PDB file of C-alpha atoms and ligand atoms in Angstrom:
ATOM      1  CA  MET A   1       4.589 -20.287 -10.996  1.00  0.00           C
ATOM      2  CA  PRO A   2       6.375 -17.849 -13.396  1.00  0.00           C
ATOM      3  CA  ASN A   3       7.358 -14.426 -12.123  1.00  0.00           C
ATOM      4  CA  PHE A   4       5.407 -11.397 -13.227  1.00  0.00           C
ATOM      5  CA  GLN A   5       7.047  -9.303 -15.898  1.00  0.00           C
ATOM      6  CA  ARG A   6       5.205  -6.397 -14.302  1.00  0.00           C
ATOM      7  CA  ALA A   7       2.152  -6.038 -12.055  1.00  0.00           C
ATOM      8  CA  ILE A   8       0.167  -3.399 -10.190  1.00  0.00           C
ATOM      9  CA  LEU A   9      -2.643  -3.392  -7.593  1.00  0.00           C
ATOM     10  CA  THR A  10      -4.601  -0.289  -6.601  1.00  0.00           C
ATOM     11  CA  HIS A  11      -7.345   0.420  -4.057  1.00  0.00           C
ATOM     12  CA  GLY A  12      -9.788   3.157  -3.109  1.00  0.00           C
ATOM     13  CA  GLY A  13      -9.535   2.605   0.651  1.00  0.00           C
ATOM     14  CA  ALA A  14     -11.065   0.445   3.363  1.00  0.00           C
ATOM     15  CA  GLY A  15     -14.810   0.965   3.278  1.00  0.00           C
ATOM     16  CA  SER A  16     -14.886   2.291  -0.303  1.00  0.00           C
ATOM     17  CA  ASP A  17     -17.738   0.975  -2.436  1.00  0.00           C
ATOM     18  CA  PRO A  18     -16.561  -2.048  -4.462  1.00  0.00           C
ATOM     19  CA  LYS A  19     -18.837  -0.763  -7.253  1.00  0.00           C
ATOM     20  CA  ASP A  20     -16.436   2.190  -7.611  1.00  0.00           C
ATOM     21  CA  PHE A  21     -13.733  -0.170  -8.883  1.00  0.00           C
ATOM     22  CA  ASP A  22     -13.507   1.841 -12.113  1.00  0.00           C
ATOM     23  CA  GLY A  23     -11.361   4.426 -10.255  1.00  0.00           C
ATOM     24  CA  PRO A  24      -8.705   1.956  -9.088  1.00  0.00           C
ATOM     25  CA  LYS A  25      -8.952   0.196 -12.469  1.00  0.00           C
ATOM     26  CA  SER A  26      -8.124   3.374 -14.415  1.00  0.00           C
ATOM     27  CA  ALA A  27      -5.334   4.122 -11.929  1.00  0.00           C
ATOM     28  CA  ALA A  28      -3.903   0.616 -12.426  1.00  0.00           C
ATOM     29  CA  ASN A  29      -4.128   0.976 -16.210  1.00  0.00           C
ATOM     30  CA  ARG A  30      -2.178   4.216 -16.077  1.00  0.00           C
ATOM     31  CA  GLY A  31       0.513   2.692 -13.875  1.00  0.00           C
ATOM     32  CA  MET A  32       0.775  -0.387 -16.072  1.00  0.00           C
ATOM     33  CA  ASP A  33       1.067   1.724 -19.237  1.00  0.00           C
ATOM     34  CA  LEU A  34       3.926   3.646 -17.644  1.00  0.00           C
ATOM     35  CA  MET A  35       5.790   0.451 -16.733  1.00  0.00           C
ATOM     36  CA  ALA A  36       5.155  -1.007 -20.214  1.00  0.00           C
ATOM     37  CA  ASN A  37       6.876   2.120 -21.548  1.00  0.00           C
ATOM     38  CA  GLY A  38       9.948   1.524 -19.401  1.00  0.00           C
ATOM     39  CA  GLU A  39       9.049   3.566 -16.317  1.00  0.00           C
ATOM     40  CA  THR A  40       9.714   2.201 -12.845  1.00  0.00           C
ATOM     41  CA  ALA A  41       7.299   0.680 -10.342  1.00  0.00           C
ATOM     42  CA  LEU A  42       7.794   3.825  -8.235  1.00  0.00           C
ATOM     43  CA  THR A  43       6.657   6.098 -11.064  1.00  0.00           C
ATOM     44  CA  ALA A  44       3.686   3.771 -11.632  1.00  0.00           C
ATOM     45  CA  VAL A  45       2.435   3.780  -8.027  1.00  0.00           C
ATOM     46  CA  VAL A  46       2.920   7.524  -7.623  1.00  0.00           C
ATOM     47  CA  ASP A  47       0.963   8.211 -10.815  1.00  0.00           C
ATOM     48  CA  ALA A  48      -1.783   5.739  -9.818  1.00  0.00           C
ATOM     49  CA  VAL A  49      -2.185   7.333  -6.381  1.00  0.00           C
ATOM     50  CA  LYS A  50      -2.178  10.819  -7.912  1.00  0.00           C
ATOM     51  CA  TYR A  51      -5.038   9.711 -10.179  1.00  0.00           C
ATOM     52  CA  LEU A  52      -6.986   8.459  -7.141  1.00  0.00           C
ATOM     53  CA  GLU A  53      -6.285  11.719  -5.266  1.00  0.00           C
ATOM     54  CA  ASP A  54      -8.058  13.490  -8.120  1.00  0.00           C
ATOM     55  CA  ASP A  55     -11.164  11.275  -7.746  1.00  0.00           C
ATOM     56  CA  PRO A  56     -13.511  12.818  -5.123  1.00  0.00           C
ATOM     57  CA  ARG A  57     -15.136   9.449  -4.331  1.00  0.00           C
ATOM     58  CA  PHE A  58     -12.079   8.438  -2.310  1.00  0.00           C
ATOM     59  CA  ASN A  59     -10.620   9.823   0.936  1.00  0.00           C
ATOM     60  CA  ALA A  60      -7.445  11.415  -0.406  1.00  0.00           C
ATOM     61  CA  GLY A  61      -6.680  14.627  -2.279  1.00  0.00           C
ATOM     62  CA  LEU A  62      -9.982  16.044  -3.582  1.00  0.00           C
ATOM     63  CA  GLY A  63     -12.156  13.676  -1.510  1.00  0.00           C
ATOM     64  CA  SER A  64     -10.346  14.252   1.776  1.00  0.00           C
ATOM     65  CA  LYS A  65     -12.182  14.463   5.075  1.00  0.00           C
ATOM     66  CA  VAL A  66     -12.067  17.638   7.112  1.00  0.00           C
ATOM     67  CA  ARG A  67     -10.614  18.041  10.581  1.00  0.00           C
ATOM     68  CA  ILE A  68     -12.461  18.865  13.761  1.00  0.00           C
ATOM     69  CA  ASP A  69     -12.729  22.528  12.748  1.00  0.00           C
ATOM     70  CA  GLY A  70     -15.059  21.435   9.914  1.00  0.00           C
ATOM     71  CA  ARG A  71     -13.032  22.988   7.124  1.00  0.00           C
ATOM     72  CA  THR A  72      -9.302  22.175   7.201  1.00  0.00           C
ATOM     73  CA  MET A  73      -7.855  19.183   5.371  1.00  0.00           C
ATOM     74  CA  GLN A  74      -4.517  17.919   6.666  1.00  0.00           C
ATOM     75  CA  LEU A  75      -3.212  15.164   4.428  1.00  0.00           C
ATOM     76  CA  ASP A  76      -0.594  12.413   4.684  1.00  0.00           C
ATOM     77  CA  ALA A  77       1.137  10.581   1.808  1.00  0.00           C
ATOM     78  CA  SER A  78       4.100   8.258   1.347  1.00  0.00           C
ATOM     79  CA  CYS A  79       6.007   6.118  -1.127  1.00  0.00           C
ATOM     80  CA  MET A  80       8.649   3.422  -0.774  1.00  0.00           C
ATOM     81  CA  THR A  81      10.690   1.038  -2.926  1.00  0.00           C
ATOM     82  CA  SER A  82      12.385  -2.293  -2.327  1.00  0.00           C
ATOM     83  CA  ASN A  83      15.685  -0.402  -2.705  1.00  0.00           C
ATOM     84  CA  ASN A  84      14.983   0.982   0.781  1.00  0.00           C
ATOM     85  CA  GLU A  85      14.005   4.423  -0.534  1.00  0.00           C
ATOM     86  CA  PHE A  86      11.256   6.224   1.393  1.00  0.00           C
ATOM     87  CA  GLY A  87       9.571   9.620   1.214  1.00  0.00           C
ATOM     88  CA  ALA A  88       6.552  10.972   3.071  1.00  0.00           C
ATOM     89  CA  VAL A  89       4.662  14.076   4.100  1.00  0.00           C
ATOM     90  CA  ALA A  90       2.243  14.558   6.982  1.00  0.00           C
ATOM     91  CA  CYS A  91      -0.331  17.184   7.857  1.00  0.00           C
ATOM     92  CA  VAL A  92       0.066  19.139   4.636  1.00  0.00           C
ATOM     93  CA  GLU A  93      -2.907  21.483   4.410  1.00  0.00           C
ATOM     94  CA  ASN A  94      -5.277  21.818   1.475  1.00  0.00           C
ATOM     95  CA  ILE A  95      -2.890  20.396  -1.117  1.00  0.00           C
ATOM     96  CA  LYS A  96      -4.531  18.322  -3.847  1.00  0.00           C
ATOM     97  CA  ASN A  97      -1.647  15.937  -4.574  1.00  0.00           C
ATOM     98  CA  PRO A  98       0.472  15.312  -1.462  1.00  0.00           C
ATOM     99  CA  ILE A  99       1.847  12.145  -3.105  1.00  0.00           C
ATOM    100  CA  ALA A 100       3.804  14.408  -5.494  1.00  0.00           C
ATOM    101  CA  ILE A 101       5.576  15.987  -2.499  1.00  0.00           C
ATOM    102  CA  ALA A 102       6.203  12.590  -0.853  1.00  0.00           C
ATOM    103  CA  HIS A 103       7.775  11.489  -4.149  1.00  0.00           C
ATOM    104  CA  GLY A 104       9.893  14.645  -4.133  1.00  0.00           C
ATOM    105  CA  VAL A 105      11.054  13.874  -0.579  1.00  0.00           C
ATOM    106  CA  LEU A 106      12.071  10.360  -1.673  1.00  0.00           C
ATOM    107  CA  ARG A 107      13.988  11.678  -4.686  1.00  0.00           C
ATOM    108  CA  HIS A 108      15.575  14.885  -3.408  1.00  0.00           C
ATOM    109  CA  SER A 109      15.669  15.028   0.393  1.00  0.00           C
ATOM    110  CA  PRO A 110      18.139  13.455   2.837  1.00  0.00           C
ATOM    111  CA  HIS A 111      15.128  13.110   5.174  1.00  0.00           C
ATOM    112  CA  ILE A 112      12.254  10.627   4.951  1.00  0.00           C
ATOM    113  CA  LEU A 113       9.352  12.662   6.379  1.00  0.00           C
ATOM    114  CA  LEU A 114       8.477  16.349   6.179  1.00  0.00           C
ATOM    115  CA  VAL A 115       5.424  17.836   7.896  1.00  0.00           C
ATOM    116  CA  GLY A 116       3.184  20.870   7.573  1.00  0.00           C
ATOM    117  CA  ASP A 117       4.759  24.095   6.381  1.00  0.00           C
ATOM    118  CA  GLY A 118       8.163  22.424   6.051  1.00  0.00           C
ATOM    119  CA  ALA A 119       6.734  20.107   3.398  1.00  0.00           C
ATOM    120  CA  ARG A 120       5.143  23.064   1.610  1.00  0.00           C
ATOM    121  CA  ILE A 121       8.417  25.024   1.598  1.00  0.00           C
ATOM    122  CA  PHE A 122      10.244  21.937   0.288  1.00  0.00           C
ATOM    123  CA  ALA A 123       7.644  21.545  -2.490  1.00  0.00           C
ATOM    124  CA  GLU A 124       7.997  25.168  -3.553  1.00  0.00           C
ATOM    125  CA  GLU A 125      11.766  24.770  -3.670  1.00  0.00           C
ATOM    126  CA  TYR A 126      11.387  21.860  -6.107  1.00  0.00           C
ATOM    127  CA  ASN A 127       8.506  23.382  -8.112  1.00  0.00           C
ATOM    128  CA  ILE A 128       6.023  20.727  -6.975  1.00  0.00           C
ATOM    129  CA  PRO A 129       2.455  22.131  -7.178  1.00  0.00           C
ATOM    130  CA  VAL A 130       1.016  22.958  -3.736  1.00  0.00           C
ATOM    131  CA  THR A 131      -2.432  24.195  -4.719  1.00  0.00           C
ATOM    132  CA  GLY A 132      -5.769  22.652  -5.500  1.00  0.00           C
ATOM    133  CA  LEU A 133      -7.959  22.261  -2.409  1.00  0.00           C
ATOM    134  CA  SER A 134     -10.195  24.876  -0.856  1.00  0.00           C
ATOM    135  CA  GLY A 135      -9.566  25.362   2.857  1.00  0.00           C
ATOM    136  CA  SER A 136     -12.147  28.067   3.308  1.00  0.00           C
ATOM    137  CA  GLY A 137     -15.053  25.901   4.397  1.00  0.00           C
ATOM    138  CA  ASP A 138     -16.856  26.071   1.064  1.00  0.00           C
ATOM    139  CA  ARG A 139     -16.116  22.552  -0.117  1.00  0.00           C
ATOM    140  CA  GLU A 140     -18.872  20.973  -2.157  1.00  0.00           C
ATOM    141  CA  THR A 141     -17.998  17.457  -0.989  1.00  0.00           C
ATOM    142  CA  PRO A 142     -18.129  16.952   2.787  1.00  0.00           C
ATOM    143  CA  GLY A 143     -15.636  14.086   2.533  1.00  0.00           C
ATOM    144  CA  THR A 144     -16.119  10.422   1.905  1.00  0.00           C
ATOM    145  CA  SER A 145     -16.852   7.561   4.317  1.00  0.00           C
ATOM    146  CA  CYS A 146     -13.802   5.509   3.330  1.00  0.00           C
ATOM    147  CA  ASP A 147     -10.068   5.624   3.983  1.00  0.00           C
ATOM    148  CA  THR A 148      -6.664   6.091   2.315  1.00  0.00           C
ATOM    149  CA  VAL A 149      -5.975   5.192  -1.348  1.00  0.00           C
ATOM    150  CA  GLY A 150      -2.991   3.045  -2.271  1.00  0.00           C
ATOM    151  CA  ALA A 151      -1.010   1.156  -4.898  1.00  0.00           C
ATOM    152  CA  VAL A 152       1.702  -1.513  -5.047  1.00  0.00           C
ATOM    153  CA  ALA A 153       3.660  -2.450  -8.181  1.00  0.00           C
ATOM    154  CA  PHE A 154       6.512  -4.608  -9.493  1.00  0.00           C
ATOM    155  CA  ASP A 155       8.422  -3.650 -12.650  1.00  0.00           C
ATOM    156  CA  GLY A 156      10.316  -6.918 -13.043  1.00  0.00           C
ATOM    157  CA  THR A 157      13.154  -5.704 -10.826  1.00  0.00           C
ATOM    158  CA  THR A 158      11.859  -3.433  -8.082  1.00  0.00           C
ATOM    159  CA  PHE A 159       8.769  -3.306  -5.864  1.00  0.00           C
ATOM    160  CA  ALA A 160       7.126   0.000  -4.919  1.00  0.00           C
ATOM    161  CA  ALA A 161       4.179   1.118  -2.814  1.00  0.00           C
ATOM    162  CA  ALA A 162       2.395   4.453  -2.376  1.00  0.00           C
ATOM    163  CA  LEU A 163      -0.379   5.771  -0.122  1.00  0.00           C
ATOM    164  CA  SER A 164      -2.350   8.990   0.258  1.00  0.00           C
ATOM    165  CA  SER A 165      -4.898   9.806   2.938  1.00  0.00           C
ATOM    166  CA  GLY A 166      -7.347  12.479   3.980  1.00  0.00           C
ATOM    167  CA  GLY A 167      -7.213  10.994   7.484  1.00  0.00           C
ATOM    168  CA  LEU A 168      -9.990  10.339   9.961  1.00  0.00           C
ATOM    169  CA  GLU A 169     -13.141  12.428   9.858  1.00  0.00           C
ATOM    170  CA  LYS A 170     -13.206  15.193  12.492  1.00  0.00           C
ATOM    171  CA  SER A 171      -9.857  14.121  13.926  1.00  0.00           C
ATOM    172  CA  ALA A 172      -7.763  16.531  15.969  1.00  0.00           C
ATOM    173  CA  MET A 173      -5.688  19.168  14.224  1.00  0.00           C
ATOM    174  CA  GLY A 174      -2.188  17.728  13.778  1.00  0.00           C
ATOM    175  CA  ARG A 175      -3.267  14.080  14.042  1.00  0.00           C
ATOM    176  CA  VAL A 176      -1.102  11.761  11.916  1.00  0.00           C
ATOM    177  CA  GLY A 177      -2.008   8.159  11.079  1.00  0.00           C
ATOM    178  CA  ASP A 178      -0.138   5.147   9.737  1.00  0.00           C
ATOM    179  CA  VAL A 179       0.385   6.428   6.192  1.00  0.00           C
ATOM    180  CA  PRO A 180       3.689   8.335   6.501  1.00  0.00           C
ATOM    181  CA  LEU A 181       5.293   5.862   8.935  1.00  0.00           C
ATOM    182  CA  PRO A 182       7.581   3.219   7.343  1.00  0.00           C
ATOM    183  CA  GLY A 183       6.453  -0.322   8.098  1.00  0.00           C
ATOM    184  CA  CYS A 184       3.046   0.848   9.337  1.00  0.00           C
ATOM    185  CA  GLY A 185       0.930   1.838   6.291  1.00  0.00           C
ATOM    186  CA  LEU A 186       3.341   0.440   3.709  1.00  0.00           C
ATOM    187  CA  PHE A 187       6.466  -1.632   3.276  1.00  0.00           C
ATOM    188  CA  CYS A 188       8.513  -3.007   0.371  1.00  0.00           C
ATOM    189  CA  GLY A 189      11.462  -5.382   0.145  1.00  0.00           C
ATOM    190  CA  GLU A 190      12.886  -8.110  -2.082  1.00  0.00           C
ATOM    191  CA  SER A 191       9.933 -10.383  -1.202  1.00  0.00           C
ATOM    192  CA  GLY A 192       7.149  -7.996  -2.158  1.00  0.00           C
ATOM    193  CA  ALA A 193       5.101  -4.902  -1.362  1.00  0.00           C
ATOM    194  CA  VAL A 194       2.289  -4.304   1.151  1.00  0.00           C
ATOM    195  CA  ALA A 195      -0.079  -1.320   1.375  1.00  0.00           C
ATOM    196  CA  CYS A 196      -2.590  -1.023   4.225  1.00  0.00           C
ATOM    197  CA  THR A 197      -5.729   1.036   4.740  1.00  0.00           C
ATOM    198  CA  GLY A 198      -8.094   1.566   7.644  1.00  0.00           C
ATOM    199  CA  ASP A 199      -7.910   2.840  11.217  1.00  0.00           C
ATOM    200  CA  GLY A 200      -4.415   4.305  11.323  1.00  0.00           C
ATOM    201  CA  GLU A 201      -3.742   4.174  15.051  1.00  0.00           C
ATOM    202  CA  PHE A 202      -4.400   0.414  15.101  1.00  0.00           C
ATOM    203  CA  ILE A 203      -2.368  -0.201  11.934  1.00  0.00           C
ATOM    204  CA  ALA A 204       0.582   1.791  13.288  1.00  0.00           C
ATOM    205  CA  LEU A 205       0.636   0.079  16.680  1.00  0.00           C
ATOM    206  CA  LYS A 206       0.917  -3.317  14.968  1.00  0.00           C
ATOM    207  CA  LEU A 207       3.522  -2.132  12.390  1.00  0.00           C
ATOM    208  CA  LEU A 208       1.120  -3.948  10.099  1.00  0.00           C
ATOM    209  CA  ALA A 209       2.831  -3.571   6.715  1.00  0.00           C
ATOM    210  CA  LYS A 210       6.200  -4.778   8.068  1.00  0.00           C
ATOM    211  CA  GLU A 211       4.519  -7.606   9.968  1.00  0.00           C
ATOM    212  CA  VAL A 212       2.747  -8.836   6.812  1.00  0.00           C
ATOM    213  CA  TYR A 213       5.955  -8.429   4.804  1.00  0.00           C
ATOM    214  CA  THR A 214       7.758 -10.679   7.303  1.00  0.00           C
ATOM    215  CA  TRP A 215       5.127 -13.352   6.685  1.00  0.00           C
ATOM    216  CA  LEU A 216       5.866 -13.105   2.923  1.00  0.00           C
ATOM    217  CA  GLU A 217       9.598 -13.469   3.625  1.00  0.00           C
ATOM    218  CA  ASN A 218       8.713 -16.657   5.502  1.00  0.00           C
ATOM    219  CA  ASN A 219       6.921 -17.980   2.402  1.00  0.00           C
ATOM    220  CA  MET A 220       3.332 -17.349   3.447  1.00  0.00           C
ATOM    221  CA  SER A 221       1.206 -16.777   0.332  1.00  0.00           C
ATOM    222  CA  PRO A 222      -0.273 -13.292  -0.203  1.00  0.00           C
ATOM    223  CA  GLU A 223      -3.748 -14.851  -0.010  1.00  0.00           C
ATOM    224  CA  GLN A 224      -3.053 -16.352   3.425  1.00  0.00           C
ATOM    225  CA  ALA A 225      -1.311 -13.175   4.604  1.00  0.00           C
ATOM    226  CA  ALA A 226      -4.231 -10.979   3.521  1.00  0.00           C
ATOM    227  CA  LYS A 227      -6.662 -13.198   5.466  1.00  0.00           C
ATOM    228  CA  LYS A 228      -4.475 -13.406   8.562  1.00  0.00           C
ATOM    229  CA  ALA A 229      -3.875  -9.621   8.690  1.00  0.00           C
ATOM    230  CA  ILE A 230      -7.575  -8.910   9.222  1.00  0.00           C
ATOM    231  CA  THR A 231      -7.751 -11.379  12.120  1.00  0.00           C
ATOM    232  CA  LEU A 232      -5.142  -9.373  14.074  1.00  0.00           C
ATOM    233  CA  PHE A 233      -7.755  -6.700  14.770  1.00  0.00           C
ATOM    234  CA  ASP A 234     -10.934  -6.466  16.787  1.00  0.00           C
ATOM    235  CA  GLN A 235     -14.165  -6.587  14.750  1.00  0.00           C
ATOM    236  CA  SER A 236     -14.713  -2.862  15.332  1.00  0.00           C
ATOM    237  CA  VAL A 237     -11.494  -1.914  13.513  1.00  0.00           C
ATOM    238  CA  ASP A 238     -11.836  -1.028   9.838  1.00  0.00           C
ATOM    239  CA  ILE A 239      -8.957  -2.604   7.953  1.00  0.00           C
ATOM    240  CA  GLY A 240      -7.874  -3.533   4.419  1.00  0.00           C
ATOM    241  CA  LEU A 241      -4.707  -4.248   2.484  1.00  0.00           C
ATOM    242  CA  ILE A 242      -3.205  -5.153  -0.883  1.00  0.00           C
ATOM    243  CA  ILE A 243      -0.185  -7.441  -1.258  1.00  0.00           C
ATOM    244  CA  LEU A 244       2.075  -8.184  -4.243  1.00  0.00           C
ATOM    245  CA  THR A 245       4.931 -10.675  -4.568  1.00  0.00           C
ATOM    246  CA  ARG A 246       6.974 -11.672  -7.626  1.00  0.00           C
ATOM    247  CA  ASN A 247       4.294 -14.087  -8.826  1.00  0.00           C
ATOM    248  CA  ARG A 248       1.135 -13.666  -6.698  1.00  0.00           C
ATOM    249  CA  PHE A 249      -1.100 -10.995  -5.271  1.00  0.00           C
ATOM    250  CA  ALA A 250      -4.052 -10.616  -2.898  1.00  0.00           C
ATOM    251  CA  SER A 251      -6.455  -8.080  -1.478  1.00  0.00           C
ATOM    252  CA  ASN A 252      -8.722  -8.195   1.570  1.00  0.00           C
ATOM    253  CA  ALA A 253     -10.864  -5.742   3.513  1.00  0.00           C
ATOM    254  CA  ARG A 254     -13.200  -6.132   6.466  1.00  0.00           C
ATOM    255  CA  ASN A 255     -15.886  -3.754   5.174  1.00  0.00           C
ATOM    256  CA  GLY A 256     -15.457  -3.902   1.414  1.00  0.00           C
ATOM    257  CA  MET A 257     -13.057  -2.032  -0.817  1.00  0.00           C
ATOM    258  CA  ALA A 258     -12.866  -0.882  -4.433  1.00  0.00           C
ATOM    259  CA  TRP A 259      -9.687  -2.333  -5.880  1.00  0.00           C
ATOM    260  CA  SER A 260      -8.135  -3.530  -9.121  1.00  0.00           C
ATOM    261  CA  HIS A 261      -5.122  -5.420 -10.433  1.00  0.00           C
ATOM    262  CA  ILE A 262      -3.233  -6.028 -13.656  1.00  0.00           C
ATOM    263  CA  ALA A 263      -0.446  -8.608 -13.919  1.00  0.00           C
ATOM    264  CA  GLU A 264       1.591  -9.693 -16.925  1.00  0.00           C
ATOM    265  CA  ASN A 265       3.519 -12.937 -16.830  1.00  0.00           C
ATOM    266  CA  GLU A 266       6.966 -13.494 -18.262  1.00  0.00           C
TER     267      GLU A 266
HETATM  268  N1  LIG B   1      -5.201   4.938   7.406  1.00  0.00           N
HETATM  269  C1  LIG B   1      -5.156   6.322   7.347  1.00  0.00           C
HETATM  270  C2  LIG B   1      -5.272   7.008   8.619  1.00  0.00           C
HETATM  271  O1  LIG B   1      -5.752   6.450   9.601  1.00  0.00           O
HETATM  272  O2  LIG B   1      -4.887   8.141   8.699  1.00  0.00           O
END
């Protein structure tokens, strides 16, 4: 099977309505256009996730769920490449595009994860916008019923993955899920890229993205890996993932998921 020249997969989160695939599709188109114009897989996944953060149907950015106080949004986001670059933020409050700060952490910081006010201060230092969400309890959308948005891409040389999440509905202030933890919500290496979505505590405890990546390294197909990943969890756990290798891809979700892909062969 020939390698992809470039490819991208996007999703709107575990439990998102598959009929809302137009969101992930537009996000994938944007990412693919960027790569076709010479941009990297990292730029593509960050832009795709930013687009999905701006779509209130999905639980990230504008569509984020509120915490137990009924009004505060504390968001997590991350990005990674197969060059072992990683950047993430956790518990950033009322910021529309946390993926932009995670990208900034990857590019500019010696650290891999910044939280709360530290992430905000970092963003201001690098002129990354930190506005956009109302935290005053007057949100028009009460939050969606789905999870984390994500993207994985390959630009012919490098794999990249990105995630952004509004977290669990009514979760405790300060709760952090799988998204900003390397190897939990996402992982990339020479063999491919994996992005997970669903109940973060369960995903993190299984180091799910790294576990699935190891299966790819051992020549399991993405289709088999996507099926097997779901079986690791009890029926009550909401779970989904997208997987990309140099010449194949797969998606799977226990309770449905809006997702899209574009792949161009050499
Ligand atoms: N999967 C996102 C979260 O649990 O926070």
